[in-house]
mmCIF file of N, CA and C in Angstrom:
data_model
loop_
_atom_site.group_PDB
_atom_site.id
_atom_site.type_symbol
_atom_site.label_atom_id
_atom_site.label_comp_id
_atom_site.label_asym_id
_atom_site.label_seq_id
_atom_site.Cartn_x
_atom_site.Cartn_y
_atom_site.Cartn_z
ATOM 1 N N GLN A 1 11.615 59.708 -30.957
ATOM 2 C CA GLN A 1 12.034 59.743 -29.560
ATOM 3 C C GLN A 1 10.810 59.973 -28.674
ATOM 4 N N VAL A 2 10.721 59.220 -27.611
ATOM 5 C CA VAL A 2 9.622 59.342 -26.651
ATOM 6 C C VAL A 2 10.219 59.496 -25.270
ATOM 7 N N GLN A 3 9.736 60.461 -24.528
ATOM 8 C CA GLN A 3 10.118 60.616 -23.123
ATOM 9 C C GLN A 3 8.927 60.280 -22.251
ATOM 10 N N LEU A 4 9.182 59.508 -21.207
ATOM 11 C CA LEU A 4 8.120 59.029 -20.326
ATOM 12 C C LEU A 4 8.370 59.524 -18.913
ATOM 13 N N VAL A 5 7.332 60.043 -18.276
ATOM 14 C CA VAL A 5 7.453 60.540 -16.908
ATOM 15 C C VAL A 5 6.316 59.953 -16.078
ATOM 16 N N GLU A 6 6.697 59.137 -15.084
ATOM 17 C CA GLU A 6 5.711 58.527 -14.199
ATOM 18 C C GLU A 6 5.410 59.445 -13.018
ATOM 19 N N SER A 7 4.207 59.304 -12.482
ATOM 20 C CA SER A 7 3.816 60.024 -11.276
ATOM 21 C C SER A 7 2.732 59.236 -10.559
ATOM 22 N N GLY A 8 2.451 59.624 -9.329
ATOM 23 C CA GLY A 8 1.355 59.018 -8.596
ATOM 24 C C GLY A 8 1.756 58.030 -7.530
ATOM 25 N N GLY A 9 3.045 57.750 -7.420
ATOM 26 C CA GLY A 9 3.488 56.829 -6.388
ATOM 27 C C GLY A 9 3.372 57.438 -4.999
ATOM 28 N N GLY A 10 3.588 56.610 -3.990
ATOM 29 C CA GLY A 10 3.525 57.111 -2.630
ATOM 30 C C GLY A 10 3.524 55.990 -1.616
ATOM 31 N N LEU A 11 3.271 56.371 -0.371
ATOM 32 C CA LEU A 11 3.208 55.431 0.743
ATOM 33 C C LEU A 11 1.748 55.232 1.130
ATOM 34 N N VAL A 12 1.293 53.983 1.073
ATOM 35 C CA VAL A 12 -0.089 53.664 1.419
ATOM 36 C C VAL A 12 -0.103 52.445 2.327
ATOM 37 N N GLN A 13 -1.288 52.169 2.875
ATOM 38 C CA GLN A 13 -1.447 50.981 3.706
ATOM 39 C C GLN A 13 -2.023 49.832 2.883
ATOM 40 N N ALA A 14 -1.805 48.632 3.354
ATOM 41 C CA ALA A 14 -2.354 47.462 2.683
ATOM 42 C C ALA A 14 -3.869 47.618 2.543
ATOM 43 N N GLY A 15 -4.369 47.287 1.359
ATOM 44 C CA GLY A 15 -5.782 47.414 1.070
ATOM 45 C C GLY A 15 -6.161 48.714 0.391
ATOM 46 N N ASP A 16 -5.264 49.692 0.410
ATOM 47 C CA ASP A 16 -5.525 50.986 -0.232
ATOM 48 C C ASP A 16 -5.367 50.891 -1.742
ATOM 49 N N SER A 17 -5.663 51.999 -2.396
ATOM 50 C CA SER A 17 -5.538 52.103 -3.850
ATOM 51 C C SER A 17 -4.621 53.262 -4.223
ATOM 52 N N LEU A 18 -4.024 53.140 -5.393
ATOM 53 C CA LEU A 18 -3.229 54.209 -5.991
ATOM 54 C C LEU A 18 -3.442 54.170 -7.491
ATOM 55 N N ARG A 19 -3.333 55.321 -8.129
ATOM 56 C CA ARG A 19 -3.331 55.356 -9.584
ATOM 57 C C ARG A 19 -2.048 56.005 -10.061
ATOM 58 N N LEU A 20 -1.292 55.239 -10.805
ATOM 59 C CA LEU A 20 -0.070 55.759 -11.419
ATOM 60 C C LEU A 20 -0.392 56.301 -12.801
ATOM 61 N N SER A 21 0.313 57.355 -13.156
ATOM 62 C CA SER A 21 0.194 57.937 -14.494
ATOM 63 C C SER A 21 1.560 57.952 -15.154
ATOM 64 N N CYS A 22 1.554 57.853 -16.457
ATOM 65 C CA CYS A 22 2.780 57.944 -17.236
ATOM 66 C C CYS A 22 2.486 58.863 -18.414
ATOM 67 N N ALA A 23 3.077 60.040 -18.384
ATOM 68 C CA ALA A 23 2.880 61.016 -19.445
ATOM 69 C C ALA A 23 3.995 60.889 -20.474
ATOM 70 N N ALA A 24 3.611 60.832 -21.733
ATOM 71 C CA ALA A 24 4.578 60.655 -22.818
ATOM 72 C C ALA A 24 4.674 61.910 -23.673
ATOM 73 N N SER A 25 5.871 62.211 -24.092
ATOM 74 C CA SER A 25 6.066 63.302 -25.034
ATOM 75 C C SER A 25 6.015 62.741 -26.444
ATOM 76 N N GLY A 26 5.866 63.614 -27.412
ATOM 77 C CA GLY A 26 5.890 63.175 -28.804
ATOM 78 C C GLY A 26 4.507 62.955 -29.359
ATOM 79 N N ARG A 27 4.406 63.062 -30.671
ATOM 80 C CA ARG A 27 3.107 62.974 -31.317
ATOM 81 C C ARG A 27 2.731 61.562 -31.716
ATOM 82 N N THR A 28 3.638 60.605 -31.494
ATOM 83 C CA THR A 28 3.375 59.248 -31.963
ATOM 84 C C THR A 28 2.992 58.301 -30.843
ATOM 85 N N PHE A 29 2.544 58.841 -29.726
ATOM 86 C CA PHE A 29 2.208 58.005 -28.566
ATOM 87 C C PHE A 29 1.245 56.893 -28.940
ATOM 88 N N SER A 30 0.258 57.203 -29.762
ATOM 89 C CA SER A 30 -0.762 56.208 -30.102
ATOM 90 C C SER A 30 -0.209 55.066 -30.939
ATOM 91 N N SER A 31 1.040 55.174 -31.405
ATOM 92 C CA SER A 31 1.653 54.103 -32.189
ATOM 93 C C SER A 31 2.326 53.051 -31.310
ATOM 94 N N TYR A 32 2.463 53.342 -30.023
ATOM 95 C CA TYR A 32 3.224 52.492 -29.121
ATOM 96 C C TYR A 32 2.320 51.626 -28.257
ATOM 97 N N ALA A 33 2.696 50.372 -28.119
ATOM 98 C CA ALA A 33 2.158 49.583 -27.026
ATOM 99 C C ALA A 33 2.865 50.052 -25.753
ATOM 100 N N MET A 34 2.177 49.983 -24.636
ATOM 101 C CA MET A 34 2.736 50.489 -23.380
ATOM 102 C C MET A 34 2.705 49.398 -22.321
ATOM 103 N N GLY A 35 3.681 49.453 -21.463
ATOM 104 C CA GLY A 35 3.737 48.476 -20.385
ATOM 105 C C GLY A 35 4.115 49.125 -19.063
ATOM 106 N N TRP A 36 3.760 48.445 -17.990
ATOM 107 C CA TRP A 36 4.215 48.806 -16.642
ATOM 108 C C TRP A 36 5.035 47.629 -16.108
ATOM 109 N N PHE A 37 6.166 47.969 -15.525
ATOM 110 C CA PHE A 37 7.036 47.002 -14.868
ATOM 111 C C PHE A 37 7.309 47.503 -13.459
ATOM 112 N N ARG A 38 7.848 46.631 -12.617
ATOM 113 C CA ARG A 38 8.225 47.066 -11.271
ATOM 114 C C ARG A 38 9.479 46.340 -10.831
ATOM 115 N N GLN A 39 10.188 46.993 -9.930
ATOM 116 C CA GLN A 39 11.421 46.407 -9.409
ATOM 117 C C GLN A 39 11.516 46.661 -7.924
ATOM 118 N N ALA A 40 11.521 45.579 -7.170
ATOM 119 C CA ALA A 40 11.686 45.642 -5.726
ATOM 120 C C ALA A 40 13.171 45.556 -5.404
ATOM 121 N N PRO A 41 13.580 46.049 -4.230
ATOM 122 C CA PRO A 41 14.995 46.005 -3.865
ATOM 123 C C PRO A 41 15.559 44.592 -3.921
ATOM 124 N N GLY A 42 16.678 44.443 -4.607
ATOM 125 C CA GLY A 42 17.330 43.151 -4.693
ATOM 126 C C GLY A 42 16.696 42.169 -5.650
ATOM 127 N N LYS A 43 15.697 42.627 -6.405
ATOM 128 C CA LYS A 43 15.007 41.723 -7.330
ATOM 129 C C LYS A 43 15.108 42.238 -8.756
ATOM 130 N N GLU A 44 14.831 41.329 -9.684
ATOM 131 C CA GLU A 44 14.810 41.702 -11.099
ATOM 132 C C GLU A 44 13.573 42.555 -11.385
ATOM 133 N N ARG A 45 13.688 43.377 -12.414
ATOM 134 C CA ARG A 45 12.516 44.128 -12.875
ATOM 135 C C ARG A 45 11.540 43.138 -13.494
ATOM 136 N N GLU A 46 10.272 43.245 -13.086
ATOM 137 C CA GLU A 46 9.281 42.274 -13.544
ATOM 138 C C GLU A 46 8.093 42.966 -14.206
ATOM 139 N N PHE A 47 7.500 42.223 -15.098
ATOM 140 C CA PHE A 47 6.336 42.700 -15.837
ATOM 141 C C PHE A 47 5.132 42.812 -14.919
ATOM 142 N N VAL A 48 4.329 43.875 -15.136
ATOM 143 C CA VAL A 48 3.099 44.061 -14.383
ATOM 144 C C VAL A 48 1.885 44.019 -15.319
ATOM 145 N N ALA A 49 1.895 44.865 -16.348
ATOM 146 C CA ALA A 49 0.736 44.952 -17.239
ATOM 147 C C ALA A 49 1.153 45.581 -18.562
ATOM 148 N N ALA A 50 0.396 45.294 -19.611
ATOM 149 C CA ALA A 50 0.647 45.877 -20.927
ATOM 150 C C ALA A 50 -0.678 46.202 -21.601
ATOM 151 N N ILE A 51 -0.624 47.165 -22.516
ATOM 152 C CA ILE A 51 -1.816 47.574 -23.257
ATOM 153 C C ILE A 51 -1.420 47.864 -24.693
ATOM 154 N N SER A 52 -2.269 47.474 -25.622
ATOM 155 C CA SER A 52 -1.987 47.691 -27.032
ATOM 156 C C SER A 52 -2.112 49.164 -27.384
ATOM 157 N N TRP A 53 -1.699 49.520 -28.610
ATOM 158 C CA TRP A 53 -1.697 50.922 -29.006
ATOM 159 C C TRP A 53 -3.108 51.521 -28.978
ATOM 160 N N SER A 54 -4.102 50.709 -29.265
ATOM 161 C CA SER A 54 -5.479 51.206 -29.296
ATOM 162 C C SER A 54 -6.159 51.137 -27.937
ATOM 163 N N GLY A 55 -5.565 50.357 -27.030
ATOM 164 C CA GLY A 55 -6.230 50.123 -25.751
ATOM 165 C C GLY A 55 -7.173 48.936 -25.781
ATOM 166 N N GLY A 56 -7.285 48.305 -26.933
ATOM 167 C CA GLY A 56 -8.239 47.222 -27.068
ATOM 168 C C GLY A 56 -7.805 45.901 -26.463
ATOM 169 N N SER A 57 -6.509 45.758 -26.235
ATOM 170 C CA SER A 57 -5.981 44.527 -25.642
ATOM 171 C C SER A 57 -5.139 44.871 -24.428
ATOM 172 N N THR A 58 -5.301 44.074 -23.391
ATOM 173 C CA THR A 58 -4.502 44.241 -22.178
ATOM 174 C C THR A 58 -4.023 42.873 -21.709
ATOM 175 N N TYR A 59 -2.983 42.907 -20.894
ATOM 176 C CA TYR A 59 -2.415 41.665 -20.364
ATOM 177 C C TYR A 59 -1.801 41.967 -19.015
ATOM 178 N N TYR A 60 -1.936 41.010 -18.072
ATOM 179 C CA TYR A 60 -1.492 41.243 -16.704
ATOM 180 C C TYR A 60 -0.648 40.079 -16.186
ATOM 181 N N ALA A 61 0.239 40.406 -15.288
ATOM 182 C CA ALA A 61 0.928 39.371 -14.534
ATOM 183 C C ALA A 61 -0.083 38.712 -13.600
ATOM 184 N N ASP A 62 0.091 37.448 -13.348
ATOM 185 C CA ASP A 62 -0.841 36.727 -12.487
ATOM 186 C C ASP A 62 -0.931 37.364 -11.108
ATOM 187 N N SER A 63 0.174 37.917 -10.642
ATOM 188 C CA SER A 63 0.222 38.466 -9.288
ATOM 189 C C SER A 63 -0.651 39.706 -9.105
ATOM 190 N N VAL A 64 -1.035 40.352 -10.200
ATOM 191 C CA VAL A 64 -1.831 41.577 -10.090
ATOM 192 C C VAL A 64 -3.192 41.453 -10.762
ATOM 193 N N LYS A 65 -3.425 40.356 -11.438
ATOM 194 C CA LYS A 65 -4.685 40.179 -12.164
ATOM 195 C C LYS A 65 -5.861 40.289 -11.214
ATOM 196 N N GLY A 66 -6.852 41.080 -11.610
ATOM 197 C CA GLY A 66 -8.026 41.281 -10.771
ATOM 198 C C GLY A 66 -7.890 42.426 -9.779
ATOM 199 N N ARG A 67 -6.674 42.920 -9.588
ATOM 200 C CA ARG A 67 -6.446 44.044 -8.663
ATOM 201 C C ARG A 67 -5.993 45.304 -9.398
ATOM 202 N N PHE A 68 -5.208 45.129 -10.464
ATOM 203 C CA PHE A 68 -4.661 46.265 -11.205
ATOM 204 C C PHE A 68 -5.361 46.374 -12.553
ATOM 205 N N THR A 69 -5.486 47.601 -13.040
ATOM 206 C CA THR A 69 -6.069 47.854 -14.357
ATOM 207 C C THR A 69 -5.206 48.854 -15.107
ATOM 208 N N ILE A 70 -4.789 48.478 -16.308
ATOM 209 C CA ILE A 70 -4.036 49.392 -17.165
ATOM 210 C C ILE A 70 -4.994 50.008 -18.180
ATOM 211 N N SER A 71 -4.809 51.280 -18.454
ATOM 212 C CA SER A 71 -5.634 51.979 -19.439
ATOM 213 C C SER A 71 -4.802 53.080 -20.068
ATOM 214 N N ARG A 72 -5.307 53.657 -21.117
ATOM 215 C CA ARG A 72 -4.577 54.741 -21.783
ATOM 216 C C ARG A 72 -5.556 55.741 -22.363
ATOM 217 N N ASP A 73 -5.090 56.965 -22.478
ATOM 218 C CA ASP A 73 -5.838 58.038 -23.115
ATOM 219 C C ASP A 73 -4.910 58.628 -24.169
ATOM 220 N N ASN A 74 -5.090 58.237 -25.410
ATOM 221 C CA ASN A 74 -4.182 58.678 -26.461
ATOM 222 C C ASN A 74 -4.297 60.182 -26.727
ATOM 223 N N ALA A 75 -5.442 60.752 -26.424
ATOM 224 C CA ALA A 75 -5.595 62.198 -26.610
ATOM 225 C C ALA A 75 -4.745 62.974 -25.611
ATOM 226 N N LYS A 76 -4.479 62.348 -24.458
ATOM 227 C CA LYS A 76 -3.672 62.992 -23.419
ATOM 228 C C LYS A 76 -2.252 62.443 -23.360
ATOM 229 N N ASN A 77 -1.920 61.528 -24.271
ATOM 230 C CA ASN A 77 -0.583 60.923 -24.271
ATOM 231 C C ASN A 77 -0.233 60.336 -22.907
ATOM 232 N N THR A 78 -1.174 59.645 -22.307
ATOM 233 C CA THR A 78 -0.981 59.151 -20.946
ATOM 234 C C THR A 78 -1.477 57.718 -20.813
ATOM 235 N N VAL A 79 -0.712 56.937 -20.080
ATOM 236 C CA VAL A 79 -1.130 55.588 -19.708
ATOM 237 C C VAL A 79 -1.240 55.544 -18.186
ATOM 238 N N TYR A 80 -2.197 54.765 -17.704
ATOM 239 C CA TYR A 80 -2.485 54.709 -16.276
ATOM 240 C C TYR A 80 -2.357 53.283 -15.758
ATOM 241 N N LEU A 81 -2.113 53.186 -14.477
ATOM 242 C CA LEU A 81 -2.172 51.907 -13.790
ATOM 243 C C LEU A 81 -2.953 52.118 -12.505
ATOM 244 N N GLN A 82 -4.191 51.652 -12.503
ATOM 245 C CA GLN A 82 -5.026 51.711 -11.305
ATOM 246 C C GLN A 82 -4.713 50.488 -10.459
ATOM 247 N N MET A 83 -4.289 50.709 -9.228
ATOM 248 C CA MET A 83 -3.884 49.617 -8.343
ATOM 249 C C MET A 83 -4.807 49.603 -7.134
ATOM 250 N N ASN A 84 -5.555 48.531 -7.007
ATOM 251 C CA ASN A 84 -6.482 48.366 -5.885
ATOM 252 C C ASN A 84 -6.018 47.215 -4.995
ATOM 253 N N SER A 85 -6.550 47.193 -3.785
ATOM 254 C CA SER A 85 -6.236 46.105 -2.842
ATOM 255 C C SER A 85 -4.732 45.870 -2.752
ATOM 256 N N LEU A 86 -4.007 46.936 -2.553
ATOM 257 C CA LEU A 86 -2.548 46.841 -2.541
ATOM 258 C C LEU A 86 -2.058 45.984 -1.384
ATOM 259 N N LYS A 87 -0.961 45.279 -1.645
ATOM 260 C CA LYS A 87 -0.349 44.395 -0.667
ATOM 261 C C LYS A 87 1.097 44.837 -0.422
ATOM 262 N N PRO A 88 1.655 44.491 0.722
ATOM 263 C CA PRO A 88 3.069 44.850 0.967
ATOM 264 C C PRO A 88 4.008 44.342 -0.128
ATOM 265 N N GLU A 89 3.688 43.208 -0.711
ATOM 266 C CA GLU A 89 4.547 42.660 -1.768
ATOM 267 C C GLU A 89 4.452 43.440 -3.075
ATOM 268 N N ASP A 90 3.555 44.416 -3.150
ATOM 269 C CA ASP A 90 3.501 45.299 -4.320
ATOM 270 C C ASP A 90 4.513 46.443 -4.210
ATOM 271 N N THR A 91 5.182 46.552 -3.074
ATOM 272 C CA THR A 91 6.183 47.595 -2.879
ATOM 273 C C THR A 91 7.312 47.462 -3.886
ATOM 274 N N ALA A 92 7.556 48.537 -4.632
ATOM 275 C CA ALA A 92 8.575 48.515 -5.678
ATOM 276 C C ALA A 92 8.648 49.895 -6.333
ATOM 277 N N VAL A 93 9.648 50.064 -7.156
ATOM 278 C CA VAL A 93 9.671 51.195 -8.080
ATOM 279 C C VAL A 93 8.949 50.745 -9.342
ATOM 280 N N TYR A 94 7.986 51.536 -9.769
ATOM 281 C CA TYR A 94 7.169 51.204 -10.937
ATOM 282 C C TYR A 94 7.627 52.036 -12.135
ATOM 283 N N TYR A 95 7.837 51.348 -13.242
ATOM 284 C CA TYR A 95 8.313 51.975 -14.476
ATOM 285 C C TYR A 95 7.295 51.779 -15.594
ATOM 286 N N CYS A 96 7.086 52.813 -16.384
ATOM 287 C CA CYS A 96 6.337 52.605 -17.616
ATOM 288 C C CYS A 96 7.323 52.525 -18.779
ATOM 289 N N ALA A 97 6.894 51.878 -19.832
ATOM 290 C CA ALA A 97 7.751 51.653 -20.990
ATOM 291 C C ALA A 97 6.916 51.662 -22.258
ATOM 292 N N ALA A 98 7.549 52.026 -23.359
ATOM 293 C CA ALA A 98 6.876 52.126 -24.654
ATOM 294 C C ALA A 98 7.546 51.213 -25.664
ATOM 295 N N ALA A 99 6.729 50.505 -26.428
ATOM 296 C CA ALA A 99 7.229 49.579 -27.438
ATOM 297 C C ALA A 99 6.632 49.942 -28.793
ATOM 298 N N LEU A 100 7.499 50.271 -29.751
ATOM 299 C CA LEU A 100 7.012 50.645 -31.082
ATOM 300 C C LEU A 100 6.588 49.423 -31.881
ATOM 301 N N HIS A 101 7.346 48.343 -31.723
ATOM 302 C CA HIS A 101 7.061 47.149 -32.511
ATOM 303 C C HIS A 101 6.172 46.232 -31.677
ATOM 304 N N TYR A 102 4.904 46.419 -31.852
ATOM 305 C CA TYR A 102 3.921 45.693 -31.040
ATOM 306 C C TYR A 102 3.765 44.268 -31.539
ATOM 307 N N LYS A 103 3.903 43.358 -30.608
ATOM 308 C CA LYS A 103 3.681 41.934 -30.904
ATOM 309 C C LYS A 103 2.350 41.535 -30.293
ATOM 310 N N ALA A 104 2.073 40.299 -30.292
ATOM 311 C CA ALA A 104 0.891 39.800 -29.595
ATOM 312 C C ALA A 104 0.982 40.237 -28.141
ATOM 313 N N ILE A 105 -0.138 40.641 -27.587
ATOM 314 C CA ILE A 105 -0.120 41.274 -26.272
ATOM 315 C C ILE A 105 0.540 40.395 -25.220
ATOM 316 N N ALA A 106 0.373 39.107 -25.327
ATOM 317 C CA ALA A 106 0.948 38.203 -24.324
ATOM 318 C C ALA A 106 2.475 38.184 -24.378
ATOM 319 N N SER A 107 3.052 38.631 -25.486
ATOM 320 C CA SER A 107 4.513 38.655 -25.606
ATOM 321 C C SER A 107 5.104 39.911 -24.998
ATOM 322 N N MET A 108 4.269 40.863 -24.650
ATOM 323 C CA MET A 108 4.742 42.152 -24.170
ATOM 324 C C MET A 108 5.233 42.099 -22.732
ATOM 325 N N THR A 109 5.399 40.917 -22.195
ATOM 326 C CA THR A 109 6.002 40.750 -20.882
ATOM 327 C C THR A 109 7.522 40.886 -20.941
ATOM 328 N N LEU A 110 8.093 40.844 -22.128
ATOM 329 C CA LEU A 110 9.544 40.855 -22.297
ATOM 330 C C LEU A 110 10.087 42.282 -22.285
ATOM 331 N N LYS A 111 11.021 42.545 -21.381
ATOM 332 C CA LYS A 111 11.604 43.894 -21.265
ATOM 333 C C LYS A 111 12.311 44.303 -22.548
ATOM 334 N N THR A 112 12.880 43.333 -23.246
ATOM 335 C CA THR A 112 13.676 43.643 -24.432
ATOM 336 C C THR A 112 12.839 44.178 -25.594
ATOM 337 N N LEU A 113 11.537 44.032 -25.532
ATOM 338 C CA LEU A 113 10.672 44.533 -26.603
ATOM 339 C C LEU A 113 10.411 46.029 -26.493
ATOM 340 N N TYR A 114 10.738 46.611 -25.356
ATOM 341 C CA TYR A 114 10.417 48.014 -25.119
ATOM 342 C C TYR A 114 11.575 48.924 -25.522
ATOM 343 N N ASP A 115 11.211 50.037 -26.151
ATOM 344 C CA ASP A 115 12.219 50.959 -26.682
ATOM 345 C C ASP A 115 12.543 52.109 -25.733
ATOM 346 N N TYR A 116 11.581 52.510 -24.941
ATOM 347 C CA TYR A 116 11.772 53.675 -24.071
ATOM 348 C C TYR A 116 11.245 53.362 -22.669
ATOM 349 N N TRP A 117 11.924 53.936 -21.679
ATOM 350 C CA TRP A 117 11.571 53.717 -20.278
ATOM 351 C C TRP A 117 11.508 55.049 -19.534
ATOM 352 N N GLY A 118 10.611 55.108 -18.545
ATOM 353 C CA GLY A 118 10.589 56.234 -17.653
ATOM 354 C C GLY A 118 11.585 56.056 -16.520
ATOM 355 N N GLN A 119 11.608 57.048 -15.630
ATOM 356 C CA GLN A 119 12.582 57.034 -14.543
ATOM 357 C C GLN A 119 12.061 56.289 -13.308
ATOM 358 N N GLY A 120 10.783 56.011 -13.281
ATOM 359 C CA GLY A 120 10.203 55.238 -12.198
ATOM 360 C C GLY A 120 9.567 56.082 -11.115
ATOM 361 N N THR A 121 8.610 55.496 -10.411
ATOM 362 C CA THR A 121 7.968 56.130 -9.269
ATOM 363 C C THR A 121 7.826 55.086 -8.158
ATOM 364 N N GLN A 122 8.142 55.490 -6.934
ATOM 365 C CA GLN A 122 8.167 54.558 -5.808
ATOM 366 C C GLN A 122 6.761 54.328 -5.268
ATOM 367 N N VAL A 123 6.431 53.071 -5.074
ATOM 368 C CA VAL A 123 5.201 52.683 -4.390
ATOM 369 C C VAL A 123 5.594 51.852 -3.174
ATOM 370 N N THR A 124 5.150 52.285 -2.011
ATOM 371 C CA THR A 124 5.439 51.568 -0.778
ATOM 372 C C THR A 124 4.124 51.249 -0.087
ATOM 373 N N VAL A 125 3.923 49.966 0.205
ATOM 374 C CA VAL A 125 2.689 49.517 0.852
ATOM 375 C C VAL A 125 3.052 48.962 2.218
ATOM 376 N N SER A 126 2.536 49.589 3.252
ATOM 377 C CA SER A 126 2.821 49.131 4.611
ATOM 378 C C SER A 126 1.744 48.163 5.075
ATOM 379 N N SER A 127 2.146 47.260 5.943
ATOM 380 C CA SER A 127 1.199 46.242 6.434
ATOM 381 C C SER A 127 0.462 46.719 7.669
#
């Protein structure tokens, strides 16, 4: 069992930066691939970024590539999402998720591959 708690969301202006954190409970954090997803009002939850269990592989949605960076610290049981050059269209609730059965990193865009989800943190970007 893994519990995930996101933090770091808030209200920022376009062009600003935020760093989201996702703290995981349990001793097996390093066994999980991790992902970040987001859901805007009235829209489906969409993939943002994923990272392999070791941190050696990452994958991004085209909409955030070059602006967002996913990383992890297995010693701290934490995964991060550094978000730079934020845009109003980045406004959403951001969720982290853990996947025990790691596939090729490019396949980690699928919500169904993830076993555990956090409760989400709100990010609002004003224009």
